[in-house]
XYZ file of C-alpha atoms in Angstrom:
375
model
C 70.926 52.487 -123.787
C 67.398 49.827 -124.317
C 64.547 49.408 -122.577
C 64.632 46.133 -120.340
C 61.440 45.383 -122.145
C 63.471 45.164 -125.381
C 67.378 44.580 -123.817
C 68.008 41.202 -124.040
C 69.517 39.896 -120.403
C 72.943 39.913 -120.988
C 73.125 43.162 -122.885
C 70.737 44.548 -119.616
C 73.859 43.536 -117.520
C 76.359 45.102 -119.425
C 74.595 48.228 -119.850
C 73.828 48.264 -116.109
C 77.712 47.369 -115.121
C 78.929 50.417 -118.139
C 76.614 52.374 -116.482
C 78.219 51.803 -112.721
C 81.733 52.238 -114.385
C 80.976 55.332 -115.785
C 79.630 57.033 -112.460
C 80.747 54.841 -109.672
C 84.744 54.655 -110.358
C 84.846 57.446 -113.656
C 82.360 59.801 -111.738
C 81.231 61.085 -115.358
C 78.159 62.031 -116.642
C 76.173 59.640 -118.319
C 74.586 59.747 -121.795
C 70.688 59.857 -121.696
C 68.978 56.814 -121.739
C 71.956 54.970 -120.608
C 69.961 53.900 -117.202
C 67.269 55.876 -115.186
C 67.862 59.443 -114.213
C 66.710 58.819 -110.917
C 69.298 55.645 -110.558
C 71.999 58.093 -110.852
C 70.447 60.115 -108.944
C 70.752 57.581 -105.624
C 74.244 56.947 -106.886
C 75.483 60.265 -106.855
C 73.502 60.592 -103.453
C 75.362 57.138 -101.768
C 78.778 58.482 -102.869
C 78.050 62.162 -100.999
C 77.265 60.170 -98.396
C 80.306 58.726 -98.244
C 79.250 55.036 -98.925
C 81.604 52.887 -100.967
C 80.176 50.824 -103.605
C 82.869 47.777 -103.341
C 81.983 47.637 -99.272
C 79.737 44.851 -98.464
C 76.221 46.268 -97.231
C 74.764 45.741 -93.715
C 71.432 44.960 -93.236
C 70.686 46.893 -89.602
C 68.099 46.075 -87.509
C 67.025 48.797 -85.522
C 67.261 49.875 -81.706
C 64.801 48.535 -78.904
C 63.502 51.702 -78.291
C 63.273 52.570 -82.140
C 61.736 49.331 -82.823
C 58.203 49.765 -80.087
C 58.059 53.484 -81.529
C 57.638 52.349 -85.266
C 55.302 49.344 -83.450
C 53.128 52.315 -82.457
C 53.480 54.562 -84.852
C 52.577 52.343 -87.830
C 49.882 50.253 -86.556
C 47.051 51.682 -88.571
C 49.241 51.235 -91.993
C 50.511 47.748 -90.833
C 46.084 46.879 -89.934
C 45.163 48.946 -93.546
C 47.881 47.151 -95.778
C 47.397 43.298 -94.146
C 44.281 42.452 -96.991
C 46.217 43.969 -99.000
C 49.770 41.863 -99.006
C 48.124 38.655 -98.145
C 46.145 38.832 -101.535
C 49.611 40.542 -103.141
C 51.511 37.136 -101.251
C 49.091 35.183 -103.668
C 49.669 37.316 -106.788
C 53.193 36.524 -106.596
C 53.303 33.286 -105.486
C 55.139 31.363 -108.386
C 57.599 34.139 -108.634
C 60.221 34.217 -105.977
C 59.389 37.813 -105.100
C 57.908 38.915 -102.084
C 56.249 41.756 -100.306
C 57.973 44.097 -98.049
C 56.315 46.809 -96.554
C 58.291 50.032 -94.708
C 57.473 53.354 -93.039
C 58.598 56.898 -94.472
C 62.085 55.998 -92.704
C 62.783 53.016 -94.673
C 62.567 50.435 -91.446
C 60.724 47.242 -91.940
C 56.890 47.260 -90.811
C 55.535 43.782 -92.178
C 56.165 41.087 -94.720
C 54.278 38.990 -96.709
C 55.113 36.197 -99.810
C 56.977 33.090 -100.329
C 59.867 33.991 -98.039
C 62.490 31.388 -97.652
C 64.068 32.203 -94.327
C 66.970 29.482 -95.144
C 68.319 31.749 -97.671
C 70.206 34.848 -95.810
C 69.843 37.135 -98.397
C 66.024 36.770 -97.953
C 65.914 36.332 -93.842
C 68.286 39.997 -93.423
C 66.127 42.236 -95.475
C 62.498 40.350 -93.819
C 62.995 41.281 -90.630
C 60.778 43.422 -88.690
C 62.673 46.557 -87.941
C 65.328 46.095 -90.494
C 66.363 49.979 -91.544
C 66.273 49.701 -95.702
C 66.592 53.681 -96.067
C 68.889 54.840 -98.433
C 71.610 56.503 -96.147
C 71.693 52.983 -94.972
C 72.083 50.053 -97.542
C 72.437 52.662 -100.775
C 69.822 52.310 -103.780
C 67.224 50.240 -103.498
C 64.003 50.393 -104.914
C 63.070 51.345 -100.963
C 65.494 54.379 -100.301
C 64.717 55.152 -103.890
C 60.631 55.034 -103.805
C 60.674 57.234 -100.376
C 62.812 59.739 -101.930
C 61.320 59.821 -105.094
C 57.793 59.533 -104.782
C 57.385 57.687 -107.158
C 56.956 53.801 -108.353
C 60.639 52.420 -109.590
C 61.995 49.569 -111.259
C 65.665 48.476 -109.884
C 67.223 45.388 -111.271
C 70.612 43.836 -110.144
C 73.722 46.023 -110.565
C 71.303 48.997 -110.614
C 71.394 48.928 -106.780
C 74.625 50.665 -105.183
C 76.374 47.953 -103.503
C 77.888 45.287 -105.698
C 77.096 43.335 -102.826
C 73.559 43.675 -102.992
C 73.338 42.921 -106.851
C 71.549 39.707 -106.431
C 67.974 41.403 -105.801
C 65.653 42.932 -108.640
C 62.730 45.091 -106.544
C 59.913 47.028 -107.751
C 58.513 49.832 -105.122
C 55.989 52.333 -104.886
C 55.743 55.269 -102.111
C 52.563 55.087 -99.968
C 50.907 58.742 -99.012
C 48.576 58.896 -95.658
C 44.997 60.743 -96.264
C 46.633 64.163 -95.237
C 48.318 63.279 -98.529
C 52.048 62.684 -96.684
C 53.760 59.835 -97.682
C 53.860 57.224 -94.389
C 55.930 54.237 -96.302
C 56.209 52.382 -99.380
C 55.340 48.493 -100.686
C 58.786 46.198 -102.104
C 58.690 43.976 -104.189
C 61.817 41.716 -103.638
C 63.364 38.796 -105.842
C 67.062 36.798 -105.577
C 68.458 35.876 -108.283
C 65.041 35.749 -110.018
C 63.764 37.240 -114.104
C 63.456 40.465 -114.475
C 59.783 41.588 -114.234
C 59.559 45.226 -114.560
C 55.519 44.711 -115.101
C 56.010 44.414 -110.914
C 56.120 48.035 -111.221
C 52.670 48.344 -112.069
C 50.724 45.320 -109.904
C 53.028 47.053 -106.738
C 51.830 50.245 -107.753
C 48.180 49.287 -107.878
C 48.426 47.251 -104.515
C 49.847 50.640 -102.953
C 46.669 52.691 -104.591
C 44.633 49.984 -102.602
C 46.457 50.659 -99.510
C 46.067 54.304 -99.862
C 42.524 53.830 -100.006
C 42.403 51.637 -96.808
C 44.171 54.545 -94.986
C 41.940 56.829 -96.065
C 38.784 54.803 -94.976
C 40.020 54.178 -91.718
C 39.645 57.832 -90.727
C 37.070 58.787 -88.544
C 34.156 59.959 -91.269
C 30.583 60.706 -91.875
C 30.391 60.568 -95.676
C 32.880 58.913 -98.064
C 32.575 60.466 -101.820
C 33.667 58.453 -104.699
C 34.729 60.622 -107.524
C 35.808 60.917 -111.340
C 35.357 62.496 -114.360
C 32.261 62.360 -116.425
C 31.859 59.396 -118.342
C 34.167 57.098 -116.774
C 32.820 54.434 -114.825
C 33.003 54.443 -110.698
C 33.926 51.129 -108.512
C 37.628 51.202 -109.633
C 40.925 52.253 -107.964
C 41.191 55.198 -110.415
C 38.484 56.998 -108.598
C 39.127 59.838 -106.167
C 38.152 58.975 -102.668
C 37.651 62.455 -100.178
C 36.335 61.243 -96.528
C 34.016 64.064 -94.995
C 32.722 64.505 -91.251
C 28.860 66.008 -90.207
C 29.569 69.333 -90.857
C 31.701 68.618 -94.657
C 35.448 69.484 -93.247
C 37.473 67.111 -95.511
C 39.065 64.491 -92.930
C 41.295 62.166 -95.696
C 41.528 61.869 -99.572
C 43.354 59.459 -101.863
C 46.415 60.714 -103.934
C 43.901 60.139 -106.927
C 41.401 62.875 -105.328
C 43.901 65.460 -104.636
C 45.559 65.037 -108.087
C 41.697 65.891 -109.360
C 41.581 68.766 -106.552
C 44.033 71.470 -106.246
C 42.830 73.061 -103.221
C 43.917 69.469 -101.387
C 47.622 69.030 -103.034
C 49.530 70.227 -100.132
C 50.182 67.633 -97.898
C 50.010 68.194 -94.410
C 47.988 71.510 -94.988
C 45.031 72.276 -92.408
C 41.458 71.026 -92.739
C 40.427 72.252 -95.684
C 35.725 72.325 -96.012
C 34.155 70.835 -98.894
C 32.489 73.886 -99.864
C 36.110 75.332 -101.001
C 36.500 72.432 -103.210
C 32.726 71.909 -104.838
C 30.591 74.379 -105.727
C 27.588 72.967 -104.191
C 26.088 73.034 -100.641
C 28.163 70.199 -98.523
C 24.477 69.141 -97.490
C 23.127 67.965 -100.809
C 26.152 65.264 -100.759
C 24.482 63.330 -97.617
C 21.087 64.288 -99.358
C 22.234 61.843 -102.784
C 23.728 59.269 -100.147
C 20.273 58.977 -98.530
C 18.729 58.504 -101.510
C 21.391 54.958 -102.164
C 23.233 55.231 -105.290
C 22.245 58.604 -106.836
C 25.255 59.996 -108.728
C 26.091 64.075 -109.224
C 27.433 65.323 -111.322
C 29.027 68.609 -109.932
C 31.154 71.445 -110.634
C 34.597 72.968 -108.993
C 35.272 76.255 -108.617
C 38.246 75.487 -110.915
C 35.362 75.925 -113.729
C 35.794 71.912 -114.694
C 33.532 69.178 -113.599
C 33.297 66.024 -111.676
C 30.775 63.239 -110.852
C 30.374 62.223 -107.782
C 28.806 58.919 -105.588
C 28.268 59.862 -101.804
C 28.260 56.714 -99.366
C 26.859 56.848 -96.190
C 29.470 54.645 -93.905
C 27.203 51.972 -92.834
C 27.202 51.468 -96.827
C 30.909 51.762 -98.452
C 31.277 47.715 -98.256
C 28.799 47.414 -101.109
C 29.931 46.477 -104.619
C 29.683 49.979 -106.554
C 27.721 48.379 -109.504
C 28.511 50.068 -113.286
C 25.495 50.932 -114.949
C 24.207 52.575 -111.618
C 21.740 55.198 -111.658
C 22.509 57.319 -114.875
C 19.276 58.186 -116.253
C 18.306 62.522 -115.480
C 15.868 61.238 -112.707
C 17.921 60.099 -110.276
C 20.572 62.823 -110.122
C 20.664 66.206 -108.434
C 18.696 68.449 -111.717
C 21.679 70.548 -112.942
C 19.722 73.892 -112.733
C 19.654 73.325 -109.110
C 23.409 72.662 -108.662
C 24.182 75.785 -110.819
C 21.700 78.241 -108.410
C 23.652 76.965 -105.202
C 27.028 77.205 -106.723
C 25.715 80.649 -107.975
C 24.036 81.749 -104.583
C 27.245 80.517 -102.479
C 29.943 82.741 -104.717
C 27.318 85.211 -103.959
C 27.206 84.372 -99.914
C 31.473 84.110 -100.040
C 30.889 87.875 -101.762
C 29.089 89.386 -98.673
C 26.535 90.009 -101.124
C 28.090 91.585 -103.717
C 27.247 90.340 -107.043
C 29.607 92.030 -109.500
C 32.358 90.142 -107.423
C 30.359 86.687 -107.784
C 29.841 87.064 -111.251
C 33.755 87.630 -112.158
C 34.726 85.019 -108.831
C 32.655 82.587 -111.548
C 33.678 84.320 -115.294
C 29.747 84.718 -115.913
C 28.190 87.932 -116.158
C 26.036 90.275 -113.333
C 22.754 90.038 -115.432
C 23.098 86.076 -115.265
C 23.792 86.244 -111.594
C 20.567 87.667 -110.833
C 18.293 85.564 -113.483
C 19.223 82.150 -111.680
C 18.751 83.660 -108.519
C 15.373 84.790 -109.389
C 16.143 88.388 -108.722
C 15.573 91.379 -110.974
C 18.681 93.504 -111.678
C 18.671 96.811 -110.221
C 18.754 99.789 -112.670
C-alpha cells in the first residue's frame, strides 16, 4: 500500500477498507505494507477482547471514585502540560484538530484547542474522565500509543469500530522522570483532511511535557546533555536532574537513550558516579561558573558535552555559541585524571583491575596519577 503521503485520499480509504475486510472479516494476515503493523496488532487485540467492529462505540466516563483518584494522581501531569497544551492549541487552531491529554490508563485528564461541544462526536471524547483506552473504545491513537509506546498516526477506518471512522488522530506516549509511561498526548480531528505531519507535532509537544515533568522534580542541579558538536538548548537535549549529593532524581527519554544505566524504567536511584566518569562535584563547580560546558567521559567509553545549570538559572535561555573556548571548559587532562582516580577507588586500589575496566594499561594509570609503577 502506498504511504499516506503519496496515496490519493480516495485510494487511501479504499486500501484501509480492504485491509479491514481481510483482517476483521476474513481473519487473514495482511501482506506487508498494507497498513502499519501496529494497527493490525491493535485490531487483533480488540478481536481477542471480544469487541465487534460493527457495534456502536460508547465513550464511558469513569466512576466518581475513579475520577477523584485520577484527578489526585495526575495533578503534576496536568500542571506540567498546561502551558504546552495552550501553545499547541494555538498551533492547530485553523486545522479543526484539538488536543487530548490522558493518564497511563487512557482516561482523559485535560483537553485544549478548538473543541465544538455542540457536536456530540467531539463532546463525548473530550469530557474529563472519559475512558479512551483500547479495551474500552478499540483501536485509537490513544490506546495504540499507550500499548505500543511509540508515536502513531491513525486515519478514519484504521480505528477498530466502524462508528469511530470519522476521527483522524496523532498520538505520542508520555514518559515520566523515572522512565515509566505516565500518559499520552493526542491530536484528534473529526471529518478532517488527513494530516500525518501532526505526528511530528505531537511528538515534539510530548517531549516538552516530559521535560517539564522532569524539571518539576525536587532537585538541586539540572544538566543538559548532547553529543559533542551539537548545539545545546533545544528539545533535542537530554535532561538529568541531581540532588545535592549527586543522585539522579529524574531524566527525560533522550537522556535515557544516551545513558544505558538509566534505560530501565522505575529502577532504584542511580548516582552520577555510575554514569559519568567524573566526580559529581565538578558538575556543581561548573554550574557556579555559569555557562561552563564540560566534555565528560562516560563509563561506556563515549563522551558527551554537558551544561550544568543551577535551579535558579533554569529559566535563562541557552545561547547557541555559549562559552566554547578551551579556557571555559574543564581541562581534558583533569577529567581523565578524575575518571582514572574514580576507577581505582571503585577497584579498591587494585590498579590492574581499574586499568582493565578503563581499557588502558597499568603504566598509563600510574602515569596519569603521577605515581611510579612498582617493580
